[in-house]
XYZ file of C-alpha atoms in Angstrom:
751
model
C -2.472 3.350 41.902
C -1.284 7.106 41.977
C -1.662 9.533 39.517
C 0.605 11.579 40.317
C 2.279 13.290 36.774
C -0.212 11.514 34.751
C -1.637 13.758 31.539
C -5.336 14.570 31.533
C -5.194 12.764 28.378
C -3.943 9.751 30.214
C -6.693 10.013 33.210
C -9.424 8.064 32.202
C -7.393 5.354 31.436
C -7.276 4.254 35.170
C -10.072 4.806 36.369
C -12.268 1.610 37.669
C -14.373 -0.274 35.435
C -17.656 -2.368 35.394
C -19.428 -5.381 34.020
C -20.415 -2.752 31.337
C -17.663 -1.711 30.308
C -16.293 -5.205 29.864
C -18.844 -6.306 27.953
C -18.437 -3.388 25.844
C -15.473 -4.407 25.289
C -15.929 -7.812 24.108
C -15.920 -10.030 27.731
C -18.576 -11.925 28.067
C -19.958 -11.265 31.852
C -18.109 -14.352 33.653
C -14.869 -13.425 31.802
C -15.143 -9.629 33.695
C -15.737 -12.120 36.905
C -12.384 -13.959 36.316
C -10.935 -10.610 34.942
C -11.785 -9.105 38.579
C -10.369 -12.480 40.252
C -6.846 -11.979 38.858
C -6.104 -8.676 39.472
C -7.948 -8.413 43.064
C -9.764 -5.725 42.039
C -11.784 -4.234 39.606
C -9.089 -3.935 36.771
C -8.876 0.172 34.935
C -10.082 0.738 31.591
C -6.544 0.115 30.616
C -5.856 -3.459 31.845
C -9.227 -4.269 30.755
C -8.433 -3.670 27.307
C -5.605 -5.348 27.452
C -7.997 -8.762 28.982
C -9.914 -7.716 25.956
C -8.099 -8.066 23.025
C -6.167 -10.759 24.488
C -8.655 -12.437 25.761
C -9.981 -12.874 22.297
C -11.077 -15.282 20.082
C -8.531 -13.672 17.396
C -5.442 -13.720 20.316
C -6.752 -16.893 22.228
C -8.065 -19.028 20.152
C -10.250 -19.827 23.315
C -13.181 -22.359 20.950
C -10.643 -23.840 19.147
C -8.020 -24.838 20.877
C -9.069 -27.783 22.471
C -9.300 -29.210 19.038
C -6.310 -27.969 17.337
C -4.011 -30.084 19.877
C -4.985 -33.504 17.335
C -2.606 -31.661 14.981
C 0.266 -33.879 13.846
C 3.222 -31.219 14.378
C 6.615 -33.309 14.471
C 8.481 -34.682 11.455
C 12.574 -34.819 11.164
C 12.615 -31.603 9.173
C 10.204 -30.241 11.689
C 12.509 -27.364 13.199
C 9.619 -25.153 14.833
C 5.909 -25.824 14.907
C 3.059 -24.031 15.831
C 3.330 -21.462 18.603
C 5.735 -19.125 16.897
C 5.124 -16.045 14.227
C 5.677 -19.081 11.743
C 6.350 -22.477 11.468
C 9.983 -24.008 10.269
C 10.917 -26.864 7.965
C 14.666 -28.164 7.064
C 14.916 -27.616 3.258
C 18.811 -29.068 2.827
C 21.577 -26.999 2.302
C 21.832 -26.001 5.682
C 18.634 -23.194 5.006
C 15.064 -23.292 6.635
C 12.062 -22.910 4.946
C 9.650 -20.219 7.388
C 5.628 -20.248 6.465
C 2.285 -19.032 7.733
C -1.199 -18.210 6.503
C -2.770 -15.541 8.209
C -6.578 -13.934 7.739
C -7.569 -9.859 7.518
C -11.245 -11.012 6.823
C -13.328 -8.374 8.636
C -10.762 -5.736 7.684
C -11.256 -6.609 3.911
C -14.709 -5.972 4.177
C -14.809 -2.274 6.351
C -11.789 -0.900 3.826
C -11.077 -3.862 1.471
C -7.918 -2.506 0.438
C -6.001 -1.216 3.329
C -7.820 -4.655 4.863
C -6.072 -6.690 2.602
C -2.473 -4.542 1.990
C -2.045 -4.901 6.156
C -2.553 -8.368 5.380
C -0.294 -9.023 3.367
C 2.326 -6.911 5.209
C 1.313 -8.205 8.538
C 1.757 -12.037 7.340
C 5.303 -10.806 5.679
C 6.339 -9.052 9.600
C 5.760 -13.079 10.387
C 8.627 -14.659 8.476
C 11.041 -12.341 8.354
C 10.821 -12.081 12.355
C 11.606 -14.960 12.039
C 15.470 -14.105 10.343
C 13.556 -15.068 6.904
C 13.931 -13.194 3.903
C 10.665 -13.210 2.615
C 10.720 -14.611 -0.864
C 6.747 -15.704 -2.139
C 3.600 -14.724 -1.306
C 0.066 -16.328 -1.478
C -3.360 -15.478 -0.927
C -6.588 -17.376 -0.987
C -9.653 -15.252 -1.711
C -13.473 -15.646 -1.285
C -16.016 -13.445 -2.514
C -19.956 -13.389 -2.213
C -22.462 -13.674 -5.051
C -20.999 -10.972 -8.430
C -24.077 -9.899 -9.105
C -24.313 -9.025 -5.210
C -23.696 -5.156 -5.175
C -20.489 -5.317 -2.984
C -19.020 -8.112 -4.153
C -17.155 -6.029 -7.658
C -16.030 -3.272 -4.770
C -14.547 -5.661 -3.122
C -12.816 -7.914 -5.366
C -11.447 -4.545 -7.244
C -10.668 -3.374 -3.386
C -8.719 -6.437 -2.150
C -6.627 -7.366 -5.211
C -5.400 -3.700 -5.678
C -4.583 -4.478 -1.684
C -2.625 -7.014 -2.162
C -0.678 -5.953 -5.578
C 0.041 -2.545 -4.097
C 1.750 -3.634 -0.558
C 3.162 -6.487 -2.121
C 4.345 -5.364 -5.349
C 6.122 -2.044 -3.285
C 7.790 -4.466 -1.124
C 9.081 -6.514 -3.194
C 8.515 -10.062 -2.577
C 6.581 -11.874 -5.360
C 2.793 -13.240 -5.365
C 3.029 -16.409 -6.988
C -0.190 -18.675 -5.984
C -3.954 -18.934 -4.681
C -6.829 -19.008 -4.907
C -9.884 -17.620 -5.871
C -13.363 -18.141 -5.146
C -17.351 -17.097 -5.263
C -20.293 -17.723 -3.025
C -22.965 -16.079 -2.108
C -22.369 -16.994 1.907
C -19.121 -14.953 1.344
C -21.184 -11.887 0.612
C -21.167 -10.234 3.857
C -17.821 -11.880 4.473
C -15.896 -11.932 2.681
C -12.178 -14.049 3.106
C -8.777 -12.575 2.258
C -5.955 -15.812 3.823
C -1.884 -14.161 2.840
C 0.223 -16.741 3.121
C 4.089 -15.781 3.134
C 6.668 -17.880 2.568
C 10.266 -17.203 3.745
C 14.063 -18.785 4.064
C 16.430 -17.925 6.459
C 19.641 -19.960 7.838
C 18.890 -23.343 9.806
C 20.902 -23.087 12.660
C 19.835 -19.069 13.244
C 16.300 -19.143 13.770
C 14.979 -16.404 15.540
C 11.816 -16.823 18.458
C 9.656 -14.292 20.884
C 10.740 -16.161 23.870
C 12.111 -13.537 25.959
C 14.702 -13.827 28.434
C 16.618 -11.970 31.259
C 15.854 -9.905 33.586
C 17.206 -6.413 33.047
C 17.464 -6.747 29.066
C 16.304 -4.067 27.332
C 12.596 -4.108 25.942
C 13.170 -1.751 22.432
C 10.729 -0.248 19.895
C 12.011 -0.354 16.418
C 10.122 1.025 13.163
C 7.129 3.012 11.947
C 5.843 5.326 14.249
C 2.264 4.274 16.232
C -0.861 5.986 16.089
C -5.013 5.445 16.772
C -5.158 3.060 13.455
C -6.572 -0.027 14.297
C -7.836 0.148 17.376
C -9.477 -2.897 19.058
C -8.737 -4.793 15.293
C -8.308 -7.783 17.675
C -11.414 -7.420 19.534
C -13.349 -6.266 16.167
C -12.120 -9.769 14.210
C -13.832 -11.557 17.131
C -17.142 -10.581 16.770
C -20.065 -11.249 14.168
C -21.054 -8.662 11.654
C -24.126 -6.444 10.598
C -25.384 -3.836 8.746
C -23.368 -1.303 10.663
C -20.459 -3.094 9.744
C -18.563 -0.614 7.664
C -18.490 1.964 10.782
C -15.850 0.830 12.118
C -13.475 1.790 9.629
C -10.907 3.647 12.192
C -10.456 -0.586 13.240
C -8.319 -1.162 9.906
C -4.970 -0.426 10.359
C -3.327 1.786 7.552
C 0.064 -0.240 5.666
C 3.141 1.220 3.956
C 4.842 -0.708 2.197
C 8.335 1.024 1.942
C 8.463 1.155 5.571
C 8.090 -1.959 5.721
C 10.711 -2.820 3.591
C 13.520 -1.082 5.361
C 11.916 -2.841 8.292
C 12.762 -5.648 6.720
C 16.412 -5.285 5.543
C 17.121 -3.927 9.030
C 15.577 -6.225 10.513
C 17.673 -8.785 8.594
C 21.059 -6.945 9.046
C 21.047 -6.593 12.995
C 19.837 -10.436 13.234
C 22.988 -11.197 11.801
C 24.808 -9.712 14.592
C 24.630 -11.396 18.219
C 22.706 -8.657 19.164
C 19.143 -10.405 19.680
C 17.036 -12.251 22.248
C 13.716 -12.412 21.141
C 12.023 -10.322 18.573
C 8.226 -10.356 17.766
C 5.500 -8.000 15.568
C 3.131 -5.870 16.652
C 0.192 -7.774 14.903
C -3.046 -7.907 16.387
C -3.417 -6.258 20.047
C -0.059 -4.517 19.176
C 2.054 -3.403 21.687
C -0.317 -5.133 24.539
C 0.012 -8.995 22.108
C 3.824 -8.503 21.582
C 5.108 -8.023 24.673
C 2.918 -10.041 26.917
C 3.517 -13.224 24.120
C 7.356 -12.653 24.552
C 6.834 -12.299 28.301
C 5.166 -15.735 28.470
C 7.000 -17.939 26.060
C 10.647 -16.547 28.942
C 8.338 -16.766 32.074
C 8.668 -13.711 32.381
C 7.579 -10.055 33.279
C 8.790 -7.188 31.249
C 8.011 -3.166 32.590
C 7.158 -0.452 30.000
C 7.515 3.360 29.854
C 4.405 4.346 27.824
C 5.726 7.784 27.119
C 8.678 6.698 25.638
C 7.037 4.662 22.986
C 7.789 6.905 19.445
C 3.898 8.500 18.505
C 2.545 9.684 15.661
C -0.606 11.636 16.975
C -0.295 14.115 20.140
C -2.386 13.166 23.272
C -2.603 9.683 22.449
C -3.215 8.018 25.464
C -2.021 4.758 27.299
C -5.315 2.693 26.190
C -4.514 4.207 22.602
C -1.007 3.322 23.020
C -0.953 0.079 24.010
C -3.842 -1.535 21.535
C -2.735 0.473 18.618
C -2.081 -1.954 15.465
C -0.234 0.740 13.865
C 1.933 -1.398 10.773
C 5.631 -2.345 10.279
C 6.203 -2.173 14.406
C 8.222 -4.511 15.389
C 9.256 -5.198 19.782
C 12.770 -6.718 20.331
C 14.736 -7.919 23.832
C 18.312 -7.112 23.439
C 21.742 -8.288 25.177
C 23.383 -6.628 27.188
C 25.151 -3.526 25.744
C 23.913 -4.135 22.459
C 21.602 -0.942 22.473
C 23.603 1.179 20.561
C 24.579 -1.620 17.814
C 20.802 -1.790 17.185
C 19.994 2.102 17.072
C 22.771 2.987 14.999
C 21.280 -0.493 12.516
C 17.755 1.287 12.329
C 18.541 4.847 12.500
C 20.595 4.473 9.144
C 17.702 2.962 7.979
C 15.386 5.368 8.798
C 13.158 4.026 11.254
C 12.624 4.560 14.597
C 14.223 3.386 17.534
C 13.195 3.326 21.556
C 14.181 1.909 24.504
C 10.952 1.688 26.089
C 11.424 -0.515 29.071
C 13.216 -4.205 30.532
C 12.020 -7.703 31.295
C 11.758 -8.228 35.187
C 11.462 -11.318 37.830
C 8.395 -10.419 38.490
C 6.079 -12.273 35.405
C 3.996 -9.420 35.614
C 3.045 -6.873 32.477
C 3.544 -3.653 34.593
C 3.120 -0.339 32.684
C 4.513 3.872 33.845
C 3.729 7.042 32.580
C 5.876 9.258 33.960
C 7.181 7.185 36.636
C 3.156 6.475 37.471
C 2.032 2.473 37.550
C -1.109 2.229 35.128
C -1.371 -1.190 34.735
C -0.517 -4.287 36.805
C -1.728 -7.384 36.228
C 0.483 -10.853 36.325
C 1.190 -12.129 32.805
C 0.105 -16.044 32.628
C -3.278 -15.185 33.245
C -3.221 -13.052 29.677
C -1.561 -15.331 27.395
C -1.044 -19.508 28.536
C -3.737 -19.306 30.683
C -5.805 -17.611 28.826
C -9.805 -18.896 28.645
C -10.373 -22.388 27.092
C -14.004 -23.239 26.179
C -14.974 -26.673 25.271
C -18.285 -25.055 23.927
C -20.745 -27.647 22.274
C -20.980 -28.809 18.971
C -23.411 -30.628 16.353
C -21.837 -33.131 14.297
C -22.905 -32.703 10.651
C -25.178 -35.304 9.224
C -24.071 -36.086 5.751
C -26.820 -35.552 2.729
C -27.853 -38.792 1.772
C -26.057 -40.657 -1.277
C -26.665 -39.043 -4.928
C -29.108 -41.297 -7.198
C -26.992 -41.327 -10.621
C -30.599 -42.220 -11.922
C -32.456 -39.161 -10.730
C -29.674 -37.163 -12.991
C -31.187 -35.719 -16.846
C -28.551 -37.425 -19.089
C -25.974 -35.243 -20.321
C -27.122 -33.846 -23.220
C -24.321 -31.864 -25.084
C -20.599 -31.621 -23.459
C -19.817 -29.072 -24.887
C -22.511 -27.119 -23.007
C -21.637 -29.094 -19.777
C -17.496 -27.320 -20.415
C -18.383 -24.213 -21.254
C -20.274 -23.679 -18.757
C -17.736 -25.312 -16.621
C -14.470 -23.171 -17.425
C -16.764 -19.592 -18.060
C -18.557 -19.535 -15.164
C -17.502 -17.577 -11.939
C -15.234 -20.111 -10.408
C -14.169 -22.064 -12.920
C -12.732 -19.280 -15.145
C -9.408 -18.089 -15.779
C -7.931 -15.512 -12.383
C -5.125 -14.218 -14.747
C -6.837 -10.758 -14.379
C -6.044 -10.977 -10.310
C -2.816 -12.349 -11.006
C -1.522 -9.885 -13.193
C -1.873 -7.407 -10.840
C 0.861 -9.258 -8.888
C 4.227 -8.886 -9.410
C 5.210 -12.632 -9.501
C 8.423 -11.994 -10.381
C 10.326 -9.807 -8.817
C 13.934 -11.042 -7.127
C 14.024 -12.869 -10.404
C 13.843 -16.656 -8.378
C 9.790 -17.279 -9.701
C 9.532 -20.027 -11.930
C 8.295 -20.870 -14.996
C 7.629 -24.560 -16.391
C 6.614 -24.894 -19.977
C 4.905 -21.457 -19.907
C 2.844 -22.111 -16.914
C 3.615 -19.849 -14.197
C 0.750 -18.975 -11.969
C -2.297 -20.678 -13.025
C -0.297 -24.063 -12.757
C -1.097 -26.748 -9.642
C 1.643 -25.287 -7.149
C 4.314 -22.690 -7.873
C 7.929 -23.059 -8.067
C 10.436 -20.789 -6.255
C 14.115 -21.540 -6.926
C 16.150 -21.388 -3.915
C 18.561 -18.591 -5.050
C 21.745 -20.463 -5.613
C 21.259 -23.665 -6.208
C 18.863 -25.729 -8.515
C 16.582 -26.479 -6.332
C 13.253 -25.061 -5.576
C 10.490 -24.044 -3.334
C 7.267 -25.873 -4.272
C 4.101 -23.752 -3.064
C -0.038 -24.101 -2.848
C -3.367 -23.631 -1.460
C -6.591 -24.959 -1.416
C -9.671 -25.708 -0.060
C -13.432 -26.920 -0.913
C -15.508 -25.318 1.302
C -19.025 -26.603 0.041
C -17.593 -30.572 0.570
C -17.060 -29.399 3.842
C -20.068 -28.059 4.177
C -21.684 -31.352 3.266
C -19.269 -33.520 5.108
C -16.351 -31.931 7.403
C -14.991 -34.486 8.339
C -14.088 -35.508 4.069
C -13.632 -32.219 3.291
C -10.735 -31.618 6.417
C -9.002 -34.471 4.788
C -9.884 -33.519 1.131
C -8.714 -30.242 2.152
C -4.979 -31.774 3.169
C -5.687 -34.230 0.427
C -5.436 -31.703 -2.796
C -2.581 -29.794 -1.399
C -0.823 -33.081 -1.146
C -1.184 -33.611 -4.614
C -0.881 -30.417 -6.169
C 2.544 -30.731 -5.153
C 3.855 -34.248 -6.347
C 2.324 -33.209 -9.808
C 5.006 -30.765 -9.637
C 7.901 -33.397 -8.589
C 8.160 -31.582 -5.315
C 8.004 -33.985 -2.184
C 5.389 -32.193 0.705
C 7.026 -31.313 3.435
C 4.004 -29.476 6.245
C 0.984 -27.381 6.109
C 0.212 -23.908 7.585
C -3.765 -23.678 7.493
C -6.241 -21.108 8.629
C -9.600 -22.415 9.614
C -11.941 -19.717 8.475
C -15.562 -20.867 10.138
C -18.678 -18.106 11.778
C -20.076 -17.808 15.188
C -18.725 -21.018 17.407
C -21.244 -20.513 19.553
C -23.878 -21.739 17.180
C -23.032 -25.332 17.905
C -23.668 -26.405 14.209
C -20.911 -24.171 13.399
C -18.603 -25.600 16.139
C -19.192 -28.884 14.821
C -18.089 -28.380 11.707
C -14.513 -26.519 12.944
C -14.508 -30.025 15.290
C -15.099 -32.087 11.601
C -12.736 -30.382 9.779
C -10.174 -30.427 12.506
C -10.466 -34.298 12.276
C -10.526 -34.797 9.110
C -6.953 -32.623 8.278
C -5.362 -34.531 11.050
C -6.198 -37.619 9.906
C -4.888 -36.610 6.186
C -1.979 -35.049 7.839
C -1.249 -37.771 10.284
C -1.739 -40.666 7.176
C 0.670 -38.350 4.667
C 3.464 -37.332 6.593
C 2.264 -33.574 5.972
C 2.223 -32.018 9.975
C 1.039 -28.538 10.550
C 3.406 -26.200 11.296
C 1.874 -22.597 11.770
C -1.695 -21.741 10.703
C -4.700 -19.370 11.758
C -7.914 -19.332 13.437
C -10.983 -16.666 11.618
C -14.160 -17.508 13.569
C -17.426 -15.289 14.155
C -17.096 -14.901 10.152
C -20.920 -13.902 9.568
C -23.140 -10.906 8.841
C -26.816 -10.704 10.661
C -27.073 -14.301 10.822
C -25.932 -15.308 7.697
C -22.026 -17.940 8.245
C -19.553 -18.512 5.201
C -18.764 -21.825 4.657
C -16.428 -23.885 6.160
C -13.503 -22.665 4.655
C -10.602 -24.339 6.121
C -7.800 -22.918 4.236
C -4.465 -25.056 3.683
C -1.316 -23.657 2.517
C 1.075 -26.316 1.206
C 5.248 -26.409 1.570
C 7.423 -28.910 -0.723
C 10.629 -28.959 -1.923
C 11.961 -29.963 -5.564
C 15.473 -30.983 -5.182
C 16.220 -30.963 -9.262
C 14.877 -28.064 -10.429
C 15.380 -29.760 -14.288
C 12.407 -32.111 -13.370
C 10.165 -29.611 -12.855
C 6.657 -30.613 -15.058
C 3.679 -28.202 -15.515
C -0.306 -28.755 -16.562
C 1.642 -27.810 -19.939
C 3.044 -30.747 -22.590
C 4.250 -28.643 -25.505
C 3.877 -31.928 -28.283
C 0.984 -33.663 -29.962
C 1.461 -37.126 -30.104
C 2.087 -37.481 -26.156
C -0.347 -40.627 -24.646
C -2.542 -38.931 -21.774
C -2.830 -41.447 -18.325
C -5.374 -41.386 -15.839
C -3.495 -41.879 -12.769
C -6.363 -42.963 -9.886
C -9.284 -44.969 -10.055
C -12.915 -43.185 -11.247
C -16.163 -43.484 -9.695
C -18.084 -41.317 -11.547
C -18.734 -39.489 -8.021
C -20.800 -36.414 -9.289
C -21.763 -35.524 -5.032
C -20.925 -32.112 -4.440
C -19.218 -31.741 -7.626
C -18.690 -28.335 -9.796
C -20.760 -30.154 -12.718
C -24.064 -30.567 -10.456
C -23.043 -26.591 -9.302
C -22.667 -24.750 -12.275
C -24.635 -26.801 -14.600
C -27.536 -28.509 -13.299
C -28.074 -25.947 -9.888
C -28.004 -27.946 -7.318
C -26.233 -27.399 -3.841
C -26.733 -28.159 -0.651
C -27.985 -31.364 0.629
C -29.491 -32.043 -3.049
C -26.073 -32.628 -4.546
C -25.274 -35.398 -2.444
C -21.976 -36.103 0.166
C -18.355 -34.885 -1.655
C -16.089 -38.135 -2.543
C -14.319 -39.951 0.278
C -11.062 -39.262 0.485
C -8.940 -42.698 1.158
C -5.582 -41.303 2.038
C -3.749 -44.868 1.703
C -4.691 -44.781 -1.943
C -3.440 -40.589 -1.907
C -0.836 -41.587 -0.758
C 0.746 -43.783 -2.625
C -1.167 -42.598 -5.730
C 1.423 -38.917 -4.187
C 4.995 -41.358 -4.722
C 4.569 -43.020 -7.767
C 3.346 -39.360 -9.397
C 6.435 -38.117 -7.808
C 9.301 -41.610 -8.455
C 7.893 -40.702 -12.233
C 8.264 -37.116 -12.706
C 11.814 -38.363 -10.827
C 12.797 -40.616 -13.776
C 11.717 -37.658 -16.153
C 9.291 -39.781 -18.160
C 6.153 -37.175 -17.488
C 5.669 -34.159 -19.917
C 3.127 -32.908 -18.176
C 0.667 -33.680 -14.976
C -2.063 -32.094 -13.941
C -4.563 -33.218 -10.633
C -7.904 -33.654 -11.041
C -10.584 -31.821 -9.098
C -13.031 -29.437 -9.930
C -14.846 -30.767 -12.678
C -13.300 -33.856 -13.244
C -11.765 -35.319 -16.237
C -12.837 -33.254 -18.762
C -12.073 -29.802 -17.251
C -8.764 -31.371 -16.275
C -7.955 -31.980 -19.920
C -9.116 -29.273 -21.231
C -7.063 -27.125 -18.751
C -3.863 -28.712 -19.530
C -4.979 -27.887 -23.628
C -5.314 -24.294 -22.778
C -2.321 -24.398 -20.919
C 0.236 -26.148 -23.651
C -2.059 -24.128 -26.593
C -2.172 -27.966 -28.314
C -5.349 -29.583 -28.126
C -6.129 -33.529 -27.447
C -8.600 -36.161 -27.971
C -10.210 -37.838 -24.919
C -10.963 -42.005 -25.550
C -13.452 -43.668 -23.482
C -15.403 -47.167 -22.897
C -18.799 -45.131 -21.865
C -17.981 -41.208 -21.590
C -20.891 -40.543 -19.374
C -21.794 -38.142 -16.805
C -19.660 -39.227 -13.958
C -16.512 -40.662 -16.138
C -16.027 -37.012 -17.854
C -16.966 -34.862 -14.541
C -16.817 -36.602 -11.616
C -14.303 -35.756 -8.928
C -13.064 -38.635 -7.108
C -10.362 -38.001 -5.673
C -6.734 -39.138 -5.429
C -6.410 -38.661 -9.558
C -3.724 -36.904 -11.791
C -3.888 -36.482 -15.509
C 0.391 -37.274 -17.029
C 1.621 -36.591 -20.766
C 3.642 -39.168 -21.951
C 5.920 -40.780 -24.482
C 6.671 -43.326 -21.750
C 3.502 -44.885 -21.474
C 4.068 -48.913 -21.206
C 6.708 -47.962 -18.650
C 4.481 -45.210 -16.827
C 2.156 -47.894 -16.429
C 4.568 -50.803 -14.929
C 5.752 -48.748 -12.917
C 1.761 -47.282 -11.723
C 1.324 -51.041 -11.000
C 4.172 -52.178 -9.529
C 3.813 -49.069 -7.093
C -0.033 -50.433 -6.454
C -1.885 -47.465 -8.375
C -4.638 -47.748 -10.960
C -3.630 -46.585 -14.341
C -5.267 -46.479 -17.625
C -4.082 -44.449 -20.833
C -7.880 -41.963 -21.633
C -6.287 -40.038 -24.691
C -3.681 -38.510 -26.935
C -2.694 -35.010 -27.583
C -2.648 -33.153 -31.060
C -4.688 -30.209 -33.204
C -6.289 -27.752 -32.014
C -9.391 -28.433 -30.443
C -10.371 -30.785 -27.580
C -12.184 -33.827 -29.315
C -13.964 -37.052 -27.767
C -14.361 -40.203 -28.548
C -13.028 -38.395 -31.942
C -16.600 -36.365 -32.429
C -17.765 -33.486 -32.217
C -14.513 -31.164 -31.458
C -13.894 -28.005 -29.337
C -11.967 -25.687 -30.456
C -9.088 -24.319 -28.263
C -9.533 -20.721 -28.895
C -13.425 -20.385 -28.251
C -12.979 -22.357 -25.059
C -9.628 -19.631 -24.171
C -12.012 -16.754 -24.775
C -14.695 -18.054 -22.773
C -11.999 -19.074 -20.029
C -10.786 -15.604 -19.963
C -13.253 -13.633 -21.030
C -15.633 -13.805 -17.542
C -13.384 -12.390 -14.620
C -12.201 -9.275 -17.099
C -15.558 -8.420 -18.183
C -17.011 -8.588 -14.087
C -13.895 -6.012 -13.509
C -14.676 -4.058 -16.491
C -18.566 -3.828 -15.104
C -20.543 -6.314 -17.103
C -20.715 -10.082 -17.552
C -20.259 -12.134 -21.644
C -23.323 -12.730 -22.472
C -22.792 -15.883 -23.695
C -21.766 -16.730 -19.876
């Protein structure tokens, strides 16, 4: 391999590597030996960096792809399933919704503002790469114990980062979730989901085709930020994690906005063969993945890559994760059209290479070859492991007789609605612009904070329904049931606003897969998710796996976040959790058995967690489907004034949340208001407000759904069997008070 013409900055990149170099870059000894075998020699340091990032857990899914194959991925409305930048489903009127969820966990711990901000930017690029205009962002956040010295700083930085990027780029943040648990002390989770809309007949992919076609770089210049970010995201942390700040990218939302508009403008022409954003592993992953999908080779000229820093090495150029960059393959002769568009939008444009028929990645500097490796082993033929795993043994059933008597239900309720996890997250979502673009819907005064967000399909009377869900404590106790429940709750939240669930994206967050018990959590959760998706006809079309989420050997709770998407055909039929009148009957759909295992009541009121909290509630998937279809039918007949699915805190918390959203009280009337009846978390249940009680009960019976009247709306308090009311004002003060006070440096005295 000649080094003629190479600059001094690049000379180290072409030196032969050693096994020690491979270990230092995150490869195992076996993986390094395989790289040597593939190359027929010791790879040089640049080639080693390429192997390292492409074989990282973050890029290769080497520990999880065996288990991801069990997910159902097809349905008549699925246009593109997993394998592209985002999934795509048909939503009617000749349109498609493209959506995906990604993690930026490790970067957000190291540098919370930029880590979260670039997570938003990256997931937006995944969507508009498909030719879709982004219309919504959601985020699922998990932080450590509020009393931990780093938690307040992380909450503030992450929320500011999400708001700073999303607000500036002009895409509304419409939903999400936020939870606190000590397992996230050293490893917060920042999962971002983006949704876009595109013509169904004009979806762009990353499949590069046509030997000789130009490979084009567009967007921002390449810098030294984010180098080895993919590798960093595939390792555990220790106390020195903050020293990895150089691996965190720096985002610019204003450049992203220009990039969106420029890409969509070019997509309206016939110039593009393939397109891929430069996300994890930057130019390396984008070029390898495009070539691999097309079964073709690629040759790149490193000295033609736009650079914002001097004397960058080829290693740095290939592994940088600088933001707001795209890679394209153009049709012959269309370079001028593309350059004109990107120049107009004041973005860099450069032809940096071409496709070849060789099936190899060849990198040049001043016409000298600095890397030459086959593509297939980097991508489709990357390592795949069947790691040892141990199934989680669920805790023994909880004996209700072992629990103390309920006593004052006021105290229990206020503890639940005012706890860090039960308290309102208004302080978070009010920092996000959730109304920009003018299509985010407010129903009965409820926007963010309801069961699912509604985003109008522009120019129509139809809407997308969007949600993000997971209950990690269920997944810890019984991964299979926890996986089922995550999918089922997303399904319920979409049904609760009247939408037909279409598909999910996911973000599977776990600890180290090299620990059999952790691997067992992943296996169990994916099994449960697959079962639920199949039973509910709710396929997986995209997703992300984030492993090695642990610090100093402390793993996070297993957290398989599910992002659900549905369609509501008539926005006028949408309902929220808020009713608008007194005198409505409250009807409970679904049967309760008073299941208190793994409940929020046990956690927040009795302080019981882990094995002491028992197993989670079982998920009857047939009942979930039946009850969801029943609720959608009731909403479609316009017999329902409000609807809320029952989750954390059970019936009493659901009723309290509906009353708070409405500003109108209610009375629950229960024959036996015991602890399980009030706070049990039996699955597949909804609380409805209606004046058409007889018709609701009759249709529910006809559709095989249990239904009973459990209360009535009215007044300014929450009452149980006419006794001991608690005012909505007191409930609201407690519910809304915790998070603002915490963000301000304190915690309310009565919480």
